[in-house]
Amino acid sequence: MKRIIQIAVGLSLAATVGAAEVAPEAVEYSEYGEVAVSLSGTAGDPQNGIKVMTTRSKGNCIACHQVTDLQDYPFHGEVGPSLDGTGSRWEEAQLRGIVANAKHTFPDTVMPAFYKTTGFTRPGDAFTGKAGTEPLPPLLTAQEIEDVVAYLVTLKD
Amino acid sequence: MKKAALKTALGALAFVASGAFADEDASLVINGEIEIVTETAAAAHLDGALKTVYSGWVFRSDETQAMQADDFDNPGMLAVESAMATWATAEGTNGKSCADCHGDASETMTEVRATYPKWNEKAGELRTLGQQINACRETEMGAEPYKTDSAELLAMEALISSVGRGTTINVAIDGPVADIWAQGKELYYTRTGQLDLSCASCHEQNYGNMIRADHLSQGQINGFPTYRLNNAALNGVQGRFKGCVRDTRAETYAPNSPEFIALELYVASRGNGLSVEGPSVRN
């Protein structure tokens, strides 16, 4: 009975505050690395996703990935696979999991985790070379990840 | 004059022959006479991690490659010239110059660069070339050591490298340095920082690939000290390590720390078989 009340209170809170943001350490990954729930609770903006993907101080995804649709932005890398057709090959939950922390999907990948704040080896304070203190700010915010995912699902074959 | 004209013509031909990026079959001959091995079979101690080792020169643009092929075009040679003057100048409480003990560097120092970092039996420690230069200054000359990665120290390293260009990198990894080498190897493969990258993530798994506008090399250090167009100065190995580690959003080690000395030994040994190139020219 007590439990039911708690759930009811939780539901009404969520309804009042709006959907809550999922903190980096609270993200639930499935066995295959998918993240089913929106990290921000707000629908992603694909246009801002493009900005995040092409900006060096943000995701800078094109540093490693080629994307034909983004050819107006110069210098695409070759370290990761091309993202052309990504939206045809992957479900949204898979893409969210890969962008947030690809190691849950591909354990040996060189891809950094963009929504992770603890558990690093010799964590630094951004690009200063000095020691950083965990939890570090994640490389991208919950909303920026949702924006990138919203763009990636539009990349159809 | 005639020679210069010929060189220009050859340079122009080479330029036409290759594409936007380095012609990976290009060969490097400095001043038309010093043949440089820029590609060779990997040493046995790489255990097949690489089949072939490539000098960073291979991955650079045609223009950058050409700068290293002629000492008049290589800005790093200006530092060599200044170090030649230093070489002959007495300094310190003993009133000695480098030349007083070592004579003409171009005759006596040709075999030095290829074997560093190297175990010093008398001191019972592994020394980088820079540390050996400073040990000489302090013990033999009674002079102040140069600061780590200072322009003076890098210039002297460049002089000693330049007279050894074309000799084969042959860094010892066994005996008294075996444990240090193993430590360096572990550091090479340890992923660090918020980007969680190791040296190997880029320079073993992804050499030859573009990362944004940069062409990833194998991170070989046979060309150090290196004149970088990026900062228009000579750069030391461990300063470069520091920049790389910083870029993984990690806490770096300091130049001359035991960790970076171990890493320098290990990375140098990955280039065994390539030629001494310093001062090389890179991006």
CSV table of C-alpha atoms in Angstrom, one decimal, chain B residues 19-175:
chain,number,residue,atom,x,y,z
B,19,GLY,CA,48.1,14.0,-55.0
B,20,ALA,CA,46.8,16.1,-52.2
B,21,PHE,CA,48.4,13.9,-49.6
B,22,ALA,CA,51.8,12.3,-49.3
B,23,ASP,CA,52.7,9.9,-52.0
B,24,GLU,CA,53.2,6.9,-49.8
B,25,ASP,CA,55.8,5.5,-52.2
B,26,ALA,CA,57.9,8.7,-52.2
B,27,SER,CA,61.4,8.4,-51.0
B,28,LEU,CA,63.4,10.8,-49.0
B,29,VAL,CA,66.9,11.8,-49.9
B,30,ILE,CA,68.3,14.8,-48.1
B,31,ASN,CA,70.5,17.3,-49.9
B,32,GLY,CA,70.6,14.8,-52.8
B,33,GLU,CA,72.9,12.5,-50.8
B,34,ILE,CA,71.6,11.3,-47.4
B,35,GLU,CA,69.2,8.4,-48.0
B,36,ILE,CA,66.5,8.0,-45.4
B,37,VAL,CA,64.7,4.8,-44.7
B,38,THR,CA,61.1,5.9,-44.3
B,39,GLU,CA,59.5,2.5,-44.5
B,40,THR,CA,60.8,-0.9,-43.3
B,41,ALA,CA,59.8,-4.2,-41.7
B,42,ALA,CA,58.8,-3.8,-38.0
B,43,ALA,CA,61.1,-5.1,-35.4
B,44,ALA,CA,60.5,-8.5,-33.9
B,45,HIS,CA,59.6,-7.0,-30.5
B,46,LEU,CA,56.5,-5.4,-32.0
B,47,ASP,CA,55.1,-9.0,-32.0
B,48,GLY,CA,53.2,-8.4,-35.2
B,49,ALA,CA,51.3,-5.3,-33.9
B,50,LEU,CA,52.7,-3.5,-37.0
B,51,LYS,CA,54.0,-5.3,-40.1
B,52,THR,CA,55.7,-2.3,-41.5
B,53,VAL,CA,56.9,0.9,-39.7
B,54,TYR,CA,56.7,4.2,-41.4
B,55,SER,CA,58.4,7.5,-40.7
B,56,GLY,CA,56.0,10.4,-40.0
B,57,TRP,CA,57.4,12.0,-43.1
B,58,VAL,CA,55.4,9.6,-45.2
B,59,PHE,CA,52.1,11.0,-43.9
B,60,ARG,CA,52.9,14.7,-44.5
B,61,SER,CA,51.9,16.8,-47.5
B,62,ASP,CA,54.2,17.2,-50.5
B,63,GLU,CA,55.2,20.7,-49.5
B,64,THR,CA,56.1,19.6,-46.0
B,65,GLN,CA,58.0,16.6,-47.3
B,66,ALA,CA,60.0,18.8,-49.7
B,67,MET,CA,61.1,21.1,-46.9
B,68,GLN,CA,62.9,18.3,-45.2
B,69,ALA,CA,64.7,17.2,-48.4
B,70,ASP,CA,66.9,20.3,-48.5
B,71,ASP,CA,68.8,21.8,-45.6
B,72,PHE,CA,68.2,25.3,-47.0
B,73,ASP,CA,64.5,24.7,-46.8
B,74,ASN,CA,64.5,23.0,-43.4
B,75,PRO,CA,63.9,25.7,-40.7
B,76,GLY,CA,65.2,23.2,-38.1
B,77,MET,CA,68.7,23.6,-39.6
B,78,LEU,CA,68.8,27.2,-38.3
B,79,ALA,CA,68.9,25.7,-34.8
B,80,VAL,CA,71.6,23.3,-35.9
B,81,GLU,CA,73.7,26.2,-37.0
B,82,SER,CA,73.3,28.0,-33.7
B,83,ALA,CA,74.2,24.8,-31.8
B,84,MET,CA,77.3,24.5,-33.9
B,85,ALA,CA,78.5,27.8,-32.5
B,86,THR,CA,77.6,26.7,-29.0
B,87,TRP,CA,79.5,23.4,-29.6
B,88,ALA,CA,82.7,25.3,-30.0
B,89,THR,CA,82.1,27.8,-27.1
B,90,ALA,CA,83.7,27.2,-23.7
B,91,GLU,CA,81.2,27.3,-20.9
B,92,GLY,CA,81.1,26.5,-17.2
B,93,THR,CA,83.7,26.4,-14.4
B,94,ASN,CA,85.9,24.0,-16.2
B,95,GLY,CA,86.2,26.3,-19.2
B,96,LYS,CA,85.5,23.6,-21.7
B,97,SER,CA,83.4,23.4,-24.8
B,98,CYS,CA,81.8,20.4,-26.3
B,99,ALA,CA,84.4,20.4,-29.0
B,100,ASP,CA,87.3,20.2,-26.5
B,101,CYS,CA,86.3,16.6,-25.7
B,102,HIS,CA,84.3,15.6,-28.8
B,103,GLY,CA,86.1,17.4,-31.6
B,104,ASP,CA,84.2,17.8,-34.8
B,105,ALA,CA,80.6,16.7,-34.2
B,106,SER,CA,80.1,15.7,-37.8
B,107,GLU,CA,82.9,13.1,-37.4
B,108,THR,CA,82.5,12.0,-33.8
B,109,MET,CA,78.8,12.1,-33.0
B,110,THR,CA,77.3,10.4,-36.1
B,111,GLU,CA,76.4,7.2,-34.2
B,112,VAL,CA,74.9,8.8,-31.1
B,113,ARG,CA,71.3,9.7,-31.9
B,114,ALA,CA,70.4,6.2,-33.2
B,115,THR,CA,70.8,4.5,-29.9
B,116,TYR,CA,69.0,6.9,-27.5
B,117,PRO,CA,67.4,6.6,-25.0
B,118,LYS,CA,70.3,4.6,-23.8
B,119,TRP,CA,71.5,3.0,-20.5
B,120,ASN,CA,74.4,4.8,-18.9
B,121,GLU,CA,76.4,2.1,-17.1
B,122,LYS,CA,78.4,4.5,-15.0
B,123,ALA,CA,75.4,6.4,-13.7
B,124,GLY,CA,73.2,3.3,-13.5
B,125,GLU,CA,70.3,5.0,-15.3
B,126,LEU,CA,68.6,5.3,-18.6
B,127,ARG,CA,69.2,8.6,-20.3
B,128,THR,CA,67.5,10.4,-23.1
B,129,LEU,CA,69.7,12.3,-25.4
B,130,GLY,CA,68.7,15.6,-23.7
B,131,GLN,CA,69.6,14.1,-20.3
B,132,GLN,CA,73.0,13.0,-21.6
B,133,ILE,CA,73.7,16.5,-23.0
B,134,ASN,CA,72.9,18.0,-19.6
B,135,ALA,CA,74.9,15.4,-17.7
B,136,CYS,CA,77.9,16.4,-19.9
B,137,ARG,CA,77.3,20.1,-19.1
B,138,GLU,CA,77.1,19.5,-15.4
B,139,THR,CA,79.8,17.0,-14.8
B,140,GLU,CA,82.4,17.7,-17.6
B,141,MET,CA,81.9,21.4,-18.2
B,142,GLY,CA,80.7,22.6,-14.8
B,143,ALA,CA,77.9,24.4,-16.6
B,144,GLU,CA,74.3,24.9,-15.8
B,145,PRO,CA,72.0,22.2,-17.4
B,146,TYR,CA,69.7,23.4,-20.1
B,147,LYS,CA,66.0,23.5,-19.1
B,148,THR,CA,63.8,20.6,-20.3
B,149,ASP,CA,62.6,21.3,-23.8
B,150,SER,CA,64.3,24.7,-23.9
B,151,ALA,CA,65.3,26.0,-27.3
B,152,GLU,CA,69.1,25.6,-26.4
B,153,LEU,CA,68.7,22.0,-25.5
B,154,LEU,CA,66.6,21.1,-28.5
B,155,ALA,CA,69.1,22.9,-30.8
B,156,MET,CA,71.9,20.8,-29.4
B,157,GLU,CA,69.8,17.6,-29.8
B,158,ALA,CA,69.1,18.8,-33.4
B,159,LEU,CA,72.8,19.2,-34.1
B,160,ILE,CA,73.7,15.7,-32.8
B,161,SER,CA,70.7,14.2,-34.7
B,162,SER,CA,71.6,16.0,-37.9
B,163,VAL,CA,75.1,14.6,-38.1
B,164,GLY,CA,73.5,11.1,-37.7
B,165,ARG,CA,70.9,11.4,-40.3
B,166,GLY,CA,70.6,8.2,-42.3
B,167,THR,CA,72.0,6.0,-39.6
B,168,THR,CA,69.6,3.3,-38.4
B,169,ILE,CA,67.6,3.6,-35.2
B,170,ASN,CA,68.8,0.8,-33.0
B,171,VAL,CA,67.6,1.3,-29.4
B,172,ALA,CA,68.4,-1.5,-27.0
B,173,ILE,CA,65.4,-2.9,-25.1
B,174,ASP,CA,66.9,-5.7,-23.0
B,175,GLY,CA,69.3,-6.1,-20.1
